[in-house]
CSV table of C-alpha atoms in Angstrom, one decimal:
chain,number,residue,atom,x,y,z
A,108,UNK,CA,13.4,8.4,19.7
A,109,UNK,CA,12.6,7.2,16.1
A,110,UNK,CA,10.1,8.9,13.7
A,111,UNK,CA,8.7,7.3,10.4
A,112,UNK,CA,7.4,9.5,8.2
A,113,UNK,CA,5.7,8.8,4.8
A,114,UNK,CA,3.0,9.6,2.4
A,115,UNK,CA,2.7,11.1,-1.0
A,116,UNK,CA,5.3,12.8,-3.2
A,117,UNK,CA,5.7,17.0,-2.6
A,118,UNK,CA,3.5,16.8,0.4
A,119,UNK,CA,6.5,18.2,2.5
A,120,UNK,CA,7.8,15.1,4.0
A,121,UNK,CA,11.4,16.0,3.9
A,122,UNK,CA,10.2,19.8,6.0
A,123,UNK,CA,8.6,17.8,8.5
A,124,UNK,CA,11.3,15.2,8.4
A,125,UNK,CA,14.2,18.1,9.1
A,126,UNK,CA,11.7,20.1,12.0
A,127,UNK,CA,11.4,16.6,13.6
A,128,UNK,CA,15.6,16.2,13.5
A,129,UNK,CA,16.3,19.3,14.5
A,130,UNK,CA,14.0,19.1,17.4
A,131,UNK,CA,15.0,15.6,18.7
A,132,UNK,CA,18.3,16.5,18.2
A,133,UNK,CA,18.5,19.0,20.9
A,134,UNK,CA,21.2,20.6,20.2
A,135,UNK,CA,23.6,17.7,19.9
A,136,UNK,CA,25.2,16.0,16.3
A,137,UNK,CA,22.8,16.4,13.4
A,138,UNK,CA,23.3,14.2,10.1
A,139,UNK,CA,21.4,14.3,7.1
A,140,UNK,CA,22.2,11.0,5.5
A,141,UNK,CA,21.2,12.0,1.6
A,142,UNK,CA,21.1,8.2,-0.1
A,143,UNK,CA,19.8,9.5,-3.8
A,144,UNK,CA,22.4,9.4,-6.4
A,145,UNK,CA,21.9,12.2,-9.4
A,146,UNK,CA,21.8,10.8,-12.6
A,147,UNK,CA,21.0,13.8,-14.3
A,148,UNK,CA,20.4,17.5,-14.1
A,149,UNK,CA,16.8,17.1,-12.5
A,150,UNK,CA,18.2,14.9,-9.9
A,151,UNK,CA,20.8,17.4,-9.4
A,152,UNK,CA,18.4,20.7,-9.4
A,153,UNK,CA,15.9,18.6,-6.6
A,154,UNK,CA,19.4,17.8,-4.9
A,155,UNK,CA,20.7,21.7,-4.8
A,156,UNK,CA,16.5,22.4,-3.9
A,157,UNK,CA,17.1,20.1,-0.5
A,158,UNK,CA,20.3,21.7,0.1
A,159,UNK,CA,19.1,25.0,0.5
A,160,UNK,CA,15.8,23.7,2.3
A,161,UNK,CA,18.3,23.1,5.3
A,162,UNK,CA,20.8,25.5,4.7
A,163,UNK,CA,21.1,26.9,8.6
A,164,UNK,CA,19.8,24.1,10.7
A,165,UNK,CA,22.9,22.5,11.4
A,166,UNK,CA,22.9,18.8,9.4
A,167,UNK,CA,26.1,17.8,8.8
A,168,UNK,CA,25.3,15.9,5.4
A,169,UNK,CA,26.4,11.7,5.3
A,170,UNK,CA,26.2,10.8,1.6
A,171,UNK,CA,25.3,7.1,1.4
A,172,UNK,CA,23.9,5.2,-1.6
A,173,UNK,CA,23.9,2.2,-0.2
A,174,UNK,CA,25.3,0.2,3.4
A,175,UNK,CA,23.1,2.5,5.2
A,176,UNK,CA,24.1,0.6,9.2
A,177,UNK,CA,27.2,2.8,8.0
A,178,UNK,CA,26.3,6.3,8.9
A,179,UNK,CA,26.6,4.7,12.6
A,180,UNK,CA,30.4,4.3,11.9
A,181,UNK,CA,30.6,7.5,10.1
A,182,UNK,CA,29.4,9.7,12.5
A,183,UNK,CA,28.6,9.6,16.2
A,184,UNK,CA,26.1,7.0,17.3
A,185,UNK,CA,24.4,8.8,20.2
A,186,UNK,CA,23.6,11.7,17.2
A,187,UNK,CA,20.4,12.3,15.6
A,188,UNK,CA,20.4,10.6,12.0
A,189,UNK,CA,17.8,11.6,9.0
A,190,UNK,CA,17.5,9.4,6.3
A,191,UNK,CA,16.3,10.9,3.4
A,192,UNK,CA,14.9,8.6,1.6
A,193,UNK,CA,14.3,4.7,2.2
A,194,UNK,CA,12.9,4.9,-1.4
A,195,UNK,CA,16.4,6.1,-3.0
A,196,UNK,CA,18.4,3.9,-0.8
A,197,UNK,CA,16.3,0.5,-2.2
A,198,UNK,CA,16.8,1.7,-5.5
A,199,UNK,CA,20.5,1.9,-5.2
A,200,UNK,CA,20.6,-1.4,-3.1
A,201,UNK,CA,18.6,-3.1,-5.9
A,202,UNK,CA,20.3,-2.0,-9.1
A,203,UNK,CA,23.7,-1.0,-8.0
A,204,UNK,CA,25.0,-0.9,-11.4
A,205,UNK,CA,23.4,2.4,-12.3
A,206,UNK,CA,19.8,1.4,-12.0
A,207,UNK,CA,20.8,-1.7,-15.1
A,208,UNK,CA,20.5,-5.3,-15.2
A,209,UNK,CA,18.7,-7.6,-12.9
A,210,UNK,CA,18.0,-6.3,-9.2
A,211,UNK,CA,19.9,-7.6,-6.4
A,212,UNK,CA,17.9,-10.6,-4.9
A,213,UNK,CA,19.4,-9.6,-1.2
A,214,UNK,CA,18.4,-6.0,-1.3
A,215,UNK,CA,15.5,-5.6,1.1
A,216,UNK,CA,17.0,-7.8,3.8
A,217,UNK,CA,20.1,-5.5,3.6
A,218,UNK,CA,17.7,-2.6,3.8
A,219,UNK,CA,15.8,-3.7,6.4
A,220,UNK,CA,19.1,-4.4,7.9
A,221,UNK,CA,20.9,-1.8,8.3
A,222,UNK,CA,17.9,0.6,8.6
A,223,UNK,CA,16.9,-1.3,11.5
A,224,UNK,CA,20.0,-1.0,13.0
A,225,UNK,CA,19.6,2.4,12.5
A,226,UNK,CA,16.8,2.6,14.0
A,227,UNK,CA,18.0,0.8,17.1
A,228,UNK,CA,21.4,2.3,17.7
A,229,UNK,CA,21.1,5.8,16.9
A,230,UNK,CA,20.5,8.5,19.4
A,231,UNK,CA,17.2,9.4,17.4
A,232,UNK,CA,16.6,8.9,14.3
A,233,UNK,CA,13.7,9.9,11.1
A,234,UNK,CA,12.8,8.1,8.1
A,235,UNK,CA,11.9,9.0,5.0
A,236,UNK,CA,9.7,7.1,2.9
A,237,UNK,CA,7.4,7.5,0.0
A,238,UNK,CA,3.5,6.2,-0.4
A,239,UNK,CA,3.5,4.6,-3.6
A,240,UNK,CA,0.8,2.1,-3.3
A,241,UNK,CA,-2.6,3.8,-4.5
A,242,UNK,CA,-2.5,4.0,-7.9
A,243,UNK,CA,-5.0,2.1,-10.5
A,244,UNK,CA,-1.5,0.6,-12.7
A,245,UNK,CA,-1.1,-2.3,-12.9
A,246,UNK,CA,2.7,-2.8,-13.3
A,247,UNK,CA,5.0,-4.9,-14.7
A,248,UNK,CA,6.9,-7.7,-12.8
A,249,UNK,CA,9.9,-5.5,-12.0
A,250,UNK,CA,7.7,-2.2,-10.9
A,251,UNK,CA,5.9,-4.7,-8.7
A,252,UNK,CA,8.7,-6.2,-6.8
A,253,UNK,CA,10.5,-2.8,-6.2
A,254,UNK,CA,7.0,-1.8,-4.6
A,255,UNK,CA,6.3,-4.9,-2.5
A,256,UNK,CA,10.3,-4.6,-1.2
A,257,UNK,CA,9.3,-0.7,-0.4
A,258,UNK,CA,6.1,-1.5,1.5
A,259,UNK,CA,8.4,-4.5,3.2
A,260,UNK,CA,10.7,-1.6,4.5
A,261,UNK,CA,7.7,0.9,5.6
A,262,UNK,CA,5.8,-2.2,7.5
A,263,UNK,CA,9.4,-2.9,9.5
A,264,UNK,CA,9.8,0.7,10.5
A,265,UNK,CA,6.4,1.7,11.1
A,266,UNK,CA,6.2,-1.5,13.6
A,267,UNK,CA,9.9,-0.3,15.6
A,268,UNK,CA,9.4,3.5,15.4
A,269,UNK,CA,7.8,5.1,18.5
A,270,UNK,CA,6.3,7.4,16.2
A,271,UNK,CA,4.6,7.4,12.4
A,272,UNK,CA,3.3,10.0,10.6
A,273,UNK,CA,2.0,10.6,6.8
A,274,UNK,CA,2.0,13.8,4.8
A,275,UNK,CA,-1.0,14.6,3.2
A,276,UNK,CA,-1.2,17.8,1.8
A,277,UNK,CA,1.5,20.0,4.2
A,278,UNK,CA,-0.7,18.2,6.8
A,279,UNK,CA,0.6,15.1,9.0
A,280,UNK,CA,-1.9,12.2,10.1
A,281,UNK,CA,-0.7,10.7,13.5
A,282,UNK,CA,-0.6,7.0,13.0
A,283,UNK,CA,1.2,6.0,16.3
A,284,UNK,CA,2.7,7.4,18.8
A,285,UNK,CA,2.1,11.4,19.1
A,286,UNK,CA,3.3,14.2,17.1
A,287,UNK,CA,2.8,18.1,17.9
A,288,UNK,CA,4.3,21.2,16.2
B,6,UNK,CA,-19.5,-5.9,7.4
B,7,UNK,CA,-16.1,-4.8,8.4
B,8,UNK,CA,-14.3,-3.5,5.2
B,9,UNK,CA,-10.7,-3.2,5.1
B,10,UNK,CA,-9.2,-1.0,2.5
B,11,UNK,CA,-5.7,0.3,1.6
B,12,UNK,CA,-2.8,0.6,-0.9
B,13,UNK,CA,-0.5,-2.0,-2.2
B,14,UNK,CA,1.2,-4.4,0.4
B,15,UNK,CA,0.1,-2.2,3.3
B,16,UNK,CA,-0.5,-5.3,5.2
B,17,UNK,CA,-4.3,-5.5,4.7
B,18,UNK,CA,-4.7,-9.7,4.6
B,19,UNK,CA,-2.6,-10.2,7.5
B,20,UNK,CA,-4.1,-7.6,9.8
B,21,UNK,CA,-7.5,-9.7,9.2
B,22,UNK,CA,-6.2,-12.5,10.1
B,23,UNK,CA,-4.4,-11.0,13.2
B,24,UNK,CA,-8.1,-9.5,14.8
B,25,UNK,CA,-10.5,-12.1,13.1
B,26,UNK,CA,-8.2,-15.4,14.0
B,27,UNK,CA,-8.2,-16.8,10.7
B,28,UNK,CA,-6.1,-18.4,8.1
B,29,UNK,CA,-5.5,-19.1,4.8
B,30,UNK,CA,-8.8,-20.6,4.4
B,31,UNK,CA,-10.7,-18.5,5.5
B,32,UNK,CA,-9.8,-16.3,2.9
B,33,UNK,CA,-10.9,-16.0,-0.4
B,34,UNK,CA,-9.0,-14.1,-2.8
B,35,UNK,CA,-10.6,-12.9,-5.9
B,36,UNK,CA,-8.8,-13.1,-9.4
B,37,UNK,CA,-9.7,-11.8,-12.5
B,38,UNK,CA,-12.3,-15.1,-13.0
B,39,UNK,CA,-15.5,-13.0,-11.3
B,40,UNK,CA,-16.0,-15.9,-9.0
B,41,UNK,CA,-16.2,-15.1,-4.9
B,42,UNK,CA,-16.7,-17.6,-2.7
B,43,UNK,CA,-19.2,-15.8,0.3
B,44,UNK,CA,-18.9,-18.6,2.2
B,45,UNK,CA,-15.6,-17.7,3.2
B,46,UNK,CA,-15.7,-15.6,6.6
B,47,UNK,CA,-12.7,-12.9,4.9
B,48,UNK,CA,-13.2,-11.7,0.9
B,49,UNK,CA,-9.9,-10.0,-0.2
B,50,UNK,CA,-9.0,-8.0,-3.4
B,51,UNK,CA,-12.1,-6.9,-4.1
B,52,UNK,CA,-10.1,-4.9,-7.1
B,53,UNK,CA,-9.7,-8.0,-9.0
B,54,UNK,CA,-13.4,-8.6,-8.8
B,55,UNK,CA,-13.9,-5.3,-10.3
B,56,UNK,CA,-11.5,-5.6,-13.0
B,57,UNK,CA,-13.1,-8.4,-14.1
B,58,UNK,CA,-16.8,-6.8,-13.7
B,59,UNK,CA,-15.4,-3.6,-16.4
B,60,UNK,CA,-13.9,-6.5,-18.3
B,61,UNK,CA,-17.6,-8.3,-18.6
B,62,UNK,CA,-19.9,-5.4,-18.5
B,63,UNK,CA,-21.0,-6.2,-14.3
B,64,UNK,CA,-21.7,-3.7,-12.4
B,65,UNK,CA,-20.3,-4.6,-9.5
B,66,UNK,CA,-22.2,-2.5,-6.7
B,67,UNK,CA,-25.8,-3.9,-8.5
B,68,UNK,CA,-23.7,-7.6,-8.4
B,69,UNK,CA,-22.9,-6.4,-4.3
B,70,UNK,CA,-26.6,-5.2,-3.7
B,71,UNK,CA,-28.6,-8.5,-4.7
B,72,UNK,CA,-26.3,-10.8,-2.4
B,73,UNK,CA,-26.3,-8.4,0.9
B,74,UNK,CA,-27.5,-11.2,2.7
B,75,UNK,CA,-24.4,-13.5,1.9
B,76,UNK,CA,-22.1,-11.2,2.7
B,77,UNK,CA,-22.9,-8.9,5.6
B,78,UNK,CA,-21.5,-10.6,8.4
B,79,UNK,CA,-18.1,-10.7,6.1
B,80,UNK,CA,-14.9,-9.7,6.0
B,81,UNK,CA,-14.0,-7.7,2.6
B,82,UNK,CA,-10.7,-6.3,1.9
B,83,UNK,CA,-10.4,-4.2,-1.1
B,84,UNK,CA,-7.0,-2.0,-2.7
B,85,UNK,CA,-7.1,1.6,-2.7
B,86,UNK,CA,-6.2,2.3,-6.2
B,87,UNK,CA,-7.7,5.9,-6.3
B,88,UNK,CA,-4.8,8.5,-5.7
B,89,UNK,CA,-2.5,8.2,-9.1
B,90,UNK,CA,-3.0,10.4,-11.8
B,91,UNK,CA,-6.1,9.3,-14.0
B,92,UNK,CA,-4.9,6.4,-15.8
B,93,UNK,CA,-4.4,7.2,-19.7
B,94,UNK,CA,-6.1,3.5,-20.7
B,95,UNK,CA,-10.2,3.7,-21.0
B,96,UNK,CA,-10.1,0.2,-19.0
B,97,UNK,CA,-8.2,1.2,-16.4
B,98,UNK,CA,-9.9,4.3,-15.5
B,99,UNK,CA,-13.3,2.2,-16.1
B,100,UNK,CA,-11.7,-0.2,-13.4
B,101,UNK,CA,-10.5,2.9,-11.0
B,102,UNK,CA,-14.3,4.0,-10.9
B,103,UNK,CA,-16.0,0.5,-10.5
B,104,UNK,CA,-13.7,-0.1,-8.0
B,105,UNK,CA,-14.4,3.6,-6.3
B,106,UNK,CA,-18.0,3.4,-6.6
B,107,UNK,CA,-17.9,-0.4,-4.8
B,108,UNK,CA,-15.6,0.9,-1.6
B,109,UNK,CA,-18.1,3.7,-1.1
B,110,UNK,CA,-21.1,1.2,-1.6
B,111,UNK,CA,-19.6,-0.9,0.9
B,112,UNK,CA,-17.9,1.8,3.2
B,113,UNK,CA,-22.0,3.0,3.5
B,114,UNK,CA,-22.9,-0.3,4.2
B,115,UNK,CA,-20.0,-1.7,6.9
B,116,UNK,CA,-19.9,-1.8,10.4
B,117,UNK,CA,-16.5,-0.8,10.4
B,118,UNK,CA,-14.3,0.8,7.6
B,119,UNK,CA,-10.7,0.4,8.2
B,120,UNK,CA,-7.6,1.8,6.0
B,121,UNK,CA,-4.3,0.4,6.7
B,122,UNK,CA,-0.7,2.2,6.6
B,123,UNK,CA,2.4,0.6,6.7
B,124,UNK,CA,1.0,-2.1,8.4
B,125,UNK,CA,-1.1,0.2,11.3
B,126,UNK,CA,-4.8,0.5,11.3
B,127,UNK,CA,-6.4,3.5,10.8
B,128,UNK,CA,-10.2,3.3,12.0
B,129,UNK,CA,-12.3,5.7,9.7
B,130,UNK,CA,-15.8,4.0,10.7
């Protein structure tokens, strides 16, 4: 079973993200595929933050920046893969020389890619993603296209996973598929 | 009236054109000009509109109101721009509430109010 989960920043995506793993997994492999890279001691504090948030539930952790179809090779298929976050991983697929210079013109078809593969291989899998999309800025050329590669992404998963929620407020809004806790 | 509202490339255009049938030309897309073509079945980015109303003094729900009759068997598709920190520019926040106090205007006035998420349809109306 796949899950896509979204919505706005410190809602509790990643909580729900982890119940919905740990439920789906049954029992059998667990990986928490982490694809942010820390670039500085915030990064690294929100970093330990999620570490401890699952400390006891079993994830084996996959760190992957980039390549994400990887984690299939990496671990056993038939497991139960969270990918935490979509949003990190096109960031690092885009500027893969430390966020600088010009973004990489093939990074959302590698994205959509290999997280589609994901998706389609794995034993169950949840994604991550952030809403970023309802703000009054109007942002400039670079901003834009990382936004309309993001929403690219979400669109593709939310039309191949059986199930999509958003966060809003610790809450979850069912948007297809069903979802109980 | 059906409006459709929603953030950023959430798929808004192409779901109208999926249910209503239509193409390209039968949407209208608003820039930053103030012109909108109501003879057009599908009005989309209604937030242009409204940035050029704050630009040029229009109110645009008064501008809405005295041409009800041209568009109330439309389409309109409008951004949801209303959940980022209150912008820091004067303009932009007079564009936020233009464009707020439009959607509920319309959202009042529609048939159906829809708000699309990753490309799925949410039905609020």
């Amino acid at each position: 079973m796949t899950v896509f989960i979204s919505g706005g920043c410190k809602n509790g995506k990643s909580a729900l993200a982890q119940r919905a793993a740990v439920r789906l997994g049954g029992g059998g492999p667990l990986y928490y595929v982490a694809t942010m890279i820390p670039y500085d001691g915030e990064d690294r504090a929100r970093i330990a933050r999620h570490i401890a948030g699952r400390a006891g539930m079993g994830f084996e952790t996959l760190e992957l920046a980039r390549d994400i179809g990887r984690c299939l090779e990496l671990a056993d298929p038939g497991g139960t893969f969270l990918v935490d976050s979509v949003t990190a991983l096109l960031l690092n697929e885009m500027y893969p020389d430390s966020h600088n210079g010009d973004a990489d013109p093939d990074a959302l078809t590698r994205c959509v890619d290999g997280l589609l593969r994901v998706a389609k291989c794995a034993g169950n899998a949840v994604f991550v993603s952030d809403y970023i999309y309802s703000d009054s800025i109007r942002y400039d050329a670079f901003t834009e296209k990382y936004r309309a590669d993001l929403a690219g992404i979400d669109r593709a998963l939310a039309r191949v996973c059986d199930t999509v929620l958003e966060m809003c407020a610790g809450h979850f809004i069912v948007h297809k598929g069903a979802w109980e806790e | 009236m059906d409006l459709i509202i929603g953030g950023a490339y959430q798929g808004k255009s192409e779901y109208a054109k999926r249910l209503y049938g239509l193409d390209e030309a039968g949407i209208f897309t608003c820039r930053e000009d103030g012109a909108i073509d109501f003879s057009a079945r599908c009005i989309d980015a209604l937030e242009e509109y409204t940035f050029w109303c704050v630009r040029n003094g229009v109110d645009p729900v008064e501008s809405f109101r005295a041409r009800e009759d041209e568009w109330r068997e439309s389409v309109l598709i409008c951004a949801d721009i209303f959940c980022g920190v209150v912008p820091l520019g004067a303009e932009n926040r007079a564009w936020r509430e233009a464009t707020g106090r439009l959607c509920a205007y319309l959202a009042g006035r529609a048939d159906t109010v829809t708000r699309m998420f990753c490309g799925l349809p949410q039905r609020l109306k």
